[in-house]
Short mmCIF file of C-alpha atoms in Angstrom, two decimals:
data_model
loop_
_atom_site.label_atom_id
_atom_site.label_comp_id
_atom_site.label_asym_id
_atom_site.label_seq_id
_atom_site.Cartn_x
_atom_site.Cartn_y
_atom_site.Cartn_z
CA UNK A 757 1.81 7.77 22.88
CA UNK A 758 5.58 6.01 23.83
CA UNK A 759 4.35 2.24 23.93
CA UNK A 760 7.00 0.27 23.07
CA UNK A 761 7.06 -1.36 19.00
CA UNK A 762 9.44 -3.91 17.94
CA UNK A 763 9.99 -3.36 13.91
CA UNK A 764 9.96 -5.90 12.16
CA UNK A 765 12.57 -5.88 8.52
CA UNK A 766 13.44 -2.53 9.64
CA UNK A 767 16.51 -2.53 7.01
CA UNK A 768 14.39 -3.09 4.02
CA UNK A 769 12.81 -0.62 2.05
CA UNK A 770 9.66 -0.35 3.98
CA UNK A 771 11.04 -0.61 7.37
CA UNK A 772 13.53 2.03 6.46
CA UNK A 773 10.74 4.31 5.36
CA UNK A 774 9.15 3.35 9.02
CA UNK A 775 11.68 3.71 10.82
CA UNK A 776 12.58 7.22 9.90
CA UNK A 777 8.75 8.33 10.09
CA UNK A 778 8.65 6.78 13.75
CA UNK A 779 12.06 8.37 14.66
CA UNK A 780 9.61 11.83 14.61
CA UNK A 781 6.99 10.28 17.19
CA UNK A 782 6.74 9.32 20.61
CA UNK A 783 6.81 5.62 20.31
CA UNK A 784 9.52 3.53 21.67
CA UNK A 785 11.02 1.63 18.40
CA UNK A 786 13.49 -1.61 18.87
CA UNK A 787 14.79 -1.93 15.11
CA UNK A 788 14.70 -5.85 14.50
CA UNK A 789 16.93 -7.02 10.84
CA UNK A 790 18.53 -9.99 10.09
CA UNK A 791 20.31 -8.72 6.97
CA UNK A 792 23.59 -7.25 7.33
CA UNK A 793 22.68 -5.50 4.01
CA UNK A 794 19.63 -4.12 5.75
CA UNK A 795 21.22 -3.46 8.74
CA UNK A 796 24.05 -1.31 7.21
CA UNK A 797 21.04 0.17 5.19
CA UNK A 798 19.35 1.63 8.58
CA UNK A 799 22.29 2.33 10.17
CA UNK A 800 23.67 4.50 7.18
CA UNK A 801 19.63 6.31 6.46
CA UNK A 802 17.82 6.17 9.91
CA UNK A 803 21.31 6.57 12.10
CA UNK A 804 19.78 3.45 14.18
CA UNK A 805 21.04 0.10 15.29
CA UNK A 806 19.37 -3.44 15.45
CA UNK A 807 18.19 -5.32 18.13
CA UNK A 808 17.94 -9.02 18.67
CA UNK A 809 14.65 -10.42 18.60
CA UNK A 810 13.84 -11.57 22.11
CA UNK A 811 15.20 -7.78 23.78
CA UNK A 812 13.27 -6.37 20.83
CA UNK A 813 9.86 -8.56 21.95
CA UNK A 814 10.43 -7.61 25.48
CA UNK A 815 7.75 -5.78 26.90
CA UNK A 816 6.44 -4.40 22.75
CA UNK A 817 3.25 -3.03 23.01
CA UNK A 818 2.92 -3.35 18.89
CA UNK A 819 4.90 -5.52 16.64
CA UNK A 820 5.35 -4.34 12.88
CA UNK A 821 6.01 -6.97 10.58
CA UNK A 822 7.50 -5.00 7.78
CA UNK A 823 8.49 -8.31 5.74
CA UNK A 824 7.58 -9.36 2.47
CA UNK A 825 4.00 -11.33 1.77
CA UNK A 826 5.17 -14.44 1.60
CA UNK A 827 7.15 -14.23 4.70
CA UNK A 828 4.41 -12.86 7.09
CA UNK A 829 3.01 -16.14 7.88
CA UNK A 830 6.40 -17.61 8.96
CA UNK A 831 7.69 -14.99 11.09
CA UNK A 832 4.21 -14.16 12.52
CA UNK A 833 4.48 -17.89 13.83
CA UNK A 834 7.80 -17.75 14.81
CA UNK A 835 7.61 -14.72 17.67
CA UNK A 836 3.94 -16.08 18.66
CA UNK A 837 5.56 -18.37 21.40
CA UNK A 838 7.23 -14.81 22.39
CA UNK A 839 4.06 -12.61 22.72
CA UNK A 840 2.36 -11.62 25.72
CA UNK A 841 -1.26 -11.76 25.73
CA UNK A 842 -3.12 -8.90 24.11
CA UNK A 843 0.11 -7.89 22.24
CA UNK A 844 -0.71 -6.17 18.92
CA UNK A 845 0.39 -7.75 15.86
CA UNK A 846 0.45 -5.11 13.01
CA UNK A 847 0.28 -5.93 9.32
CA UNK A 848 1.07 -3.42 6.26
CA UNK A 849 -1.19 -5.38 3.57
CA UNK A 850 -4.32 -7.22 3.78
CA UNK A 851 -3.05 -10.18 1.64
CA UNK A 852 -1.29 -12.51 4.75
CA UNK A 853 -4.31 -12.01 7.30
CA UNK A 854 -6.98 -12.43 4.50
CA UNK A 855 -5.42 -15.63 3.51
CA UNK A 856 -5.44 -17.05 7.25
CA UNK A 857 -1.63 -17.36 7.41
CA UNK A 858 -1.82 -15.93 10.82
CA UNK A 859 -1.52 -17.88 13.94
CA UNK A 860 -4.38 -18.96 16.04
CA UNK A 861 -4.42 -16.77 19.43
CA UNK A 862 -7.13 -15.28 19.92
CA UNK A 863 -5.54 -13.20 22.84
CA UNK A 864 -3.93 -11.30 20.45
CA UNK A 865 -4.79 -8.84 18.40
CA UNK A 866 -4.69 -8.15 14.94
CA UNK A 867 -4.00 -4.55 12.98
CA UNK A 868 -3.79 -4.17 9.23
CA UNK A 869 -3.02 -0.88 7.81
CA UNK A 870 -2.13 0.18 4.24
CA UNK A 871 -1.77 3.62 2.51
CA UNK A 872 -3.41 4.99 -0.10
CA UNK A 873 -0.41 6.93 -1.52
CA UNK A 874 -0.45 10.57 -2.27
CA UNK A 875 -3.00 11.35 -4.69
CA UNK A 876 -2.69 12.51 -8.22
CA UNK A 877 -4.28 15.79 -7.80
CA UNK A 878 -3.47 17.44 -4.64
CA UNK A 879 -2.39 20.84 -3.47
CA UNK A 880 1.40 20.16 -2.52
CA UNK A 881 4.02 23.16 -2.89
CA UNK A 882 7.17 22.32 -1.29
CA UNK A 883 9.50 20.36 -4.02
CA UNK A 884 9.80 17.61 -1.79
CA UNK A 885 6.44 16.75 -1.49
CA UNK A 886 5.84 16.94 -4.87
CA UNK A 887 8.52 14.12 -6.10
CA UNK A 888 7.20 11.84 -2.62
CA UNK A 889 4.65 9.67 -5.10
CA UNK A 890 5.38 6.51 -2.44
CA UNK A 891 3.98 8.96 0.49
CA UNK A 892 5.69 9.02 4.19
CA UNK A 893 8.31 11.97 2.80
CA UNK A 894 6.47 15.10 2.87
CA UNK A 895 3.16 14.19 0.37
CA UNK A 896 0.10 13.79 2.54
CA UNK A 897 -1.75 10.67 2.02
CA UNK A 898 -4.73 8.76 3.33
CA UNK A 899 -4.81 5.34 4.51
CA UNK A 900 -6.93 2.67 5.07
CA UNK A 901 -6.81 0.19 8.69
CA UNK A 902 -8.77 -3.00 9.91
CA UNK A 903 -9.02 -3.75 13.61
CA UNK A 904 -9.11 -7.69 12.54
CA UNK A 905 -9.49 -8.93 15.88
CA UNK A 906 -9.39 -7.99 19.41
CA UNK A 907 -11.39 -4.99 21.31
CA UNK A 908 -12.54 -1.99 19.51
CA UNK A 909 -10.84 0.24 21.81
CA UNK A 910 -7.69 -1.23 20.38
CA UNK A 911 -8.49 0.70 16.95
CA UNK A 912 -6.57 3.77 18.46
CA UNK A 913 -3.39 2.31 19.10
CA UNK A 914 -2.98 0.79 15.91
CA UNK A 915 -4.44 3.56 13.92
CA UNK A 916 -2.01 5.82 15.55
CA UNK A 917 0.75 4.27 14.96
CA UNK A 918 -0.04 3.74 11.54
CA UNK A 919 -0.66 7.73 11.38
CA UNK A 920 2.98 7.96 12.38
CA UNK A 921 4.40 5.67 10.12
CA UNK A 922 2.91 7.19 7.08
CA UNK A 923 2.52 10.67 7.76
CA UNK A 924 1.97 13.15 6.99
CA UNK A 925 -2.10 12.29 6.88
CA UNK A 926 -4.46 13.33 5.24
CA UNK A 927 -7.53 11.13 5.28
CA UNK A 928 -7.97 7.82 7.94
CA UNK A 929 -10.15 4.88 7.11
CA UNK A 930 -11.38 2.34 9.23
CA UNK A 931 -12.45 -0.59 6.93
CA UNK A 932 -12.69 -4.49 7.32
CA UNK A 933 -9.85 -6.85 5.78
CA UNK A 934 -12.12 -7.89 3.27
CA UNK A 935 -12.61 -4.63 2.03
CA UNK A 936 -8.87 -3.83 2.47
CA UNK A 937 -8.24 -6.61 -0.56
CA UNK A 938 -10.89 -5.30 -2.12
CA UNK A 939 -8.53 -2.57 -3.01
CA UNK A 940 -5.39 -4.41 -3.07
CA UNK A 941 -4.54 -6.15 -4.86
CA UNK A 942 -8.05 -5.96 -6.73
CA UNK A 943 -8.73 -2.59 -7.39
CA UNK A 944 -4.87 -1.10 -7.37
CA UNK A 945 -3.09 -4.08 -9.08
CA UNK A 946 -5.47 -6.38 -11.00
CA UNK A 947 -7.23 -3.40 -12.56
CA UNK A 948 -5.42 -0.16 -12.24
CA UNK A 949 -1.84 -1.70 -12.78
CA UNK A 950 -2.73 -3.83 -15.57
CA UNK A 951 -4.32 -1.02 -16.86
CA UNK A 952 -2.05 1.42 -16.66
CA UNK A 953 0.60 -1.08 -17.80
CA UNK A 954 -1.28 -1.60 -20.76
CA UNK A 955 -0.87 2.31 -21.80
CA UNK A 956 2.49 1.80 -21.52
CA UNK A 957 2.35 -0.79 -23.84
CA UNK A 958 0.34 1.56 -26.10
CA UNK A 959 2.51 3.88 -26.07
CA UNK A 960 5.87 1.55 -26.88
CA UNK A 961 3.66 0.51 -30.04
CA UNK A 962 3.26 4.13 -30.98
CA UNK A 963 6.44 5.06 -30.85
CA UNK A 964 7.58 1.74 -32.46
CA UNK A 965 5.10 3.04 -35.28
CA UNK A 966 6.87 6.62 -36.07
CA UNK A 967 5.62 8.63 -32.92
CA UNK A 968 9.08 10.11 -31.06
CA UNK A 969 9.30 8.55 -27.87
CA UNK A 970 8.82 12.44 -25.81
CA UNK A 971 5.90 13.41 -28.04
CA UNK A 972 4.12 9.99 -27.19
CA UNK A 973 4.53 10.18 -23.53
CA UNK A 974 4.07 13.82 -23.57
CA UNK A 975 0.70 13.04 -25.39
CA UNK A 976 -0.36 10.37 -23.21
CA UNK A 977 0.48 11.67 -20.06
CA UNK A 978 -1.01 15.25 -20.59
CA UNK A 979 -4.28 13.28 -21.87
CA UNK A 980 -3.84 10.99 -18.77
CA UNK A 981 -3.87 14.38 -16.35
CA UNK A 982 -7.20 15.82 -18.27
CA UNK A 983 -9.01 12.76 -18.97
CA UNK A 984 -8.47 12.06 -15.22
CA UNK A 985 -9.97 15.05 -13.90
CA UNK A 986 -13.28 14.72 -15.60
CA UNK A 987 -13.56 11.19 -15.01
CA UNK A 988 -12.93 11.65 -11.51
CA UNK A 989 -15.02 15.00 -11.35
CA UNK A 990 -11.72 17.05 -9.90
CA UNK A 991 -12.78 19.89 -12.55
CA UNK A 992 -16.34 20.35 -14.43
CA UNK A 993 -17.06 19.15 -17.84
CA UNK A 994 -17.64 16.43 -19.91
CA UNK A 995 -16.15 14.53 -22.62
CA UNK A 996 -16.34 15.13 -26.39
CA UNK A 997 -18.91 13.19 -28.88
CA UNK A 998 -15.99 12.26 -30.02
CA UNK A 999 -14.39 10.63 -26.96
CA UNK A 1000 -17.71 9.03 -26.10
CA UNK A 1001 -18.03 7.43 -29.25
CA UNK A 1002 -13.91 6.05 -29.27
CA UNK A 1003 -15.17 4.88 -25.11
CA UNK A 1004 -18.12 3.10 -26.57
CA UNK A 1005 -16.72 1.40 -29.36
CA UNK A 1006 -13.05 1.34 -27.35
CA UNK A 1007 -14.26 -0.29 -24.23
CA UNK A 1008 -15.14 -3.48 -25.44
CA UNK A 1009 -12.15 -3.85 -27.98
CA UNK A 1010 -10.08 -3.63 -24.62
CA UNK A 1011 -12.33 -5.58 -22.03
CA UNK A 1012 -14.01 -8.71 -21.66
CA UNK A 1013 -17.56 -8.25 -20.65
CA UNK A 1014 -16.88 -10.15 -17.20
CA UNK A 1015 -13.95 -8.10 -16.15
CA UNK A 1016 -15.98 -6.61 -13.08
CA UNK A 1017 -15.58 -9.85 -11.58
CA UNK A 1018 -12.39 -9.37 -11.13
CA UNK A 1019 -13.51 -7.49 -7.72
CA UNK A 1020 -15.73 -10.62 -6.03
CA UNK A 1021 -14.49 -12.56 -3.52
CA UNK A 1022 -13.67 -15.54 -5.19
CA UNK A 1023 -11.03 -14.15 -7.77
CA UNK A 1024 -9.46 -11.65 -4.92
CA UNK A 1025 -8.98 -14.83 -2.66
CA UNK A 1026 -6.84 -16.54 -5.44
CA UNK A 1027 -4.99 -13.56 -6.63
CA UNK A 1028 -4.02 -13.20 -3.07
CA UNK A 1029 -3.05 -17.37 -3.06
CA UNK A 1030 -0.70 -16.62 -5.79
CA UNK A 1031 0.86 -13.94 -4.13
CA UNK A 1032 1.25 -15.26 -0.90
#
């Protein structure tokens, strides 16, 4: 395809990641930055220079808004005035367009896509892709889009774009926003995160009890890899009595017995206030 996308915070981290992903494609890119930090930034990784916003929103096909949460809603409504009817607005997060800070025009239309990062057990050889755990520099990953509004034959354009900005792909998901923050930020942040940032926290307190601080992580780590794989089913086999038993007893030591609620709609709609 070589429609024409404006980028959106195309100095920033993200955009930078974008923008050297969509240098490999077919697209027509106008790099849009308003931060002479960010714009040094993609001029020094991606070789690229910025546009100003109104040449950049000239004729776009797509517009990625690469900028942080709490700036979607502000920019989205200040290039609305600028967009041609039936202009695609694209989205990196569900958080913004599940918590209605979009504009109201309905001749728009609406594309969230995030990625699922590359997964914990996967088949890459190549050093490279090994070390990518982001995704987008030689890992596969699969990702996850939402056609939020406008006509289903839309889905293509925005799911290949998104397929160029975070390849290479290895799985594509068409879901609905609500099931997008579903999985972020419930299931990836409010569980796994916390979770996984109370390990660390585990671990500190072991090695602030005697453990060295390589053993520990060695130990939890390693334990972290097998424990994983059977949980997950990526191997055969089943836990010890002994590792039931510490679950059973374990689990509610750790958890409240509400915690699932965590994932229903009420609770994701105000962890996604706070955020936004």
């Amino acid at each position: 395809m070589n429609a024409k996308i404006a980028l959106f915070g195309a100095g920033g981290k993200m955009g930078v990641r974008l923008s050297k992903n969509l240098a490999k494609s077919d697209f027509q890119v106008a790099h849009v930055e308003v931060s002479d930090i960010g714009r040094k930034r993609l001029k020094d990784e991606v070789g690229v220079d910025c546009t100003e916003i109104d040449a950049a929103l000239d004729g776009a096909d797509v517009v990625i808004l690469a900028v942080p949460d709490t700036l979607i809603g502000k920019v989205a409504h200040s290039i609305s005035p600028k967009l041609k009817a039936g202009t695609m607005v694209m989205l990196l997060d569900a958080a913004a367009p599940f918590a209605g800070h979009l504009p109201d025009r309905p001749d728009l239309i609406y594309f969230v896509s995030h990625p699922c990062h590359p997964l914990i057990f996967n088949d890459e050889t190549d050093p490279v892709a090994r070390r990518d755990f982001f995704g987008g520099a030689g890992a596969k990953q699969s990702i996850t889009s939402a056609l939020m509004q406008g006509p289903d034959e839309a889905f293509a354009l925005g799911e290949a774009v998104a397929k160029a900005i975070y390849a290479p792909i290895l799985r594509s998901y068409r879901l609905t926003v609500d099931q997008m923050a579903i999985l972020e930020p419930g299931l990836s942040e409010t569980i796994c995160a916390t979770l996984l940032d109370v390990m660390r926290e585990a671990m500190d307190e072991t090695v602030r009890r005697g453990v060295p601080e390589e053993c520990a992580r060695d130990f939890l780590l390693g334990h972290m890899n097998i424990l994983a794989a059977v949980i997950f089913k990526e191997i055969p086999g089943v836990f010890s009595d002994a590792c039931n038993k510490a679950i059973q007893f374990g689990k509610p030591r750790l958890m409240r017995d509400d915690w699932i609620k965590c994932l229903d709609q009420p609770e994701i709609a105000e962890s996604i206030r706070r955020i936004t």
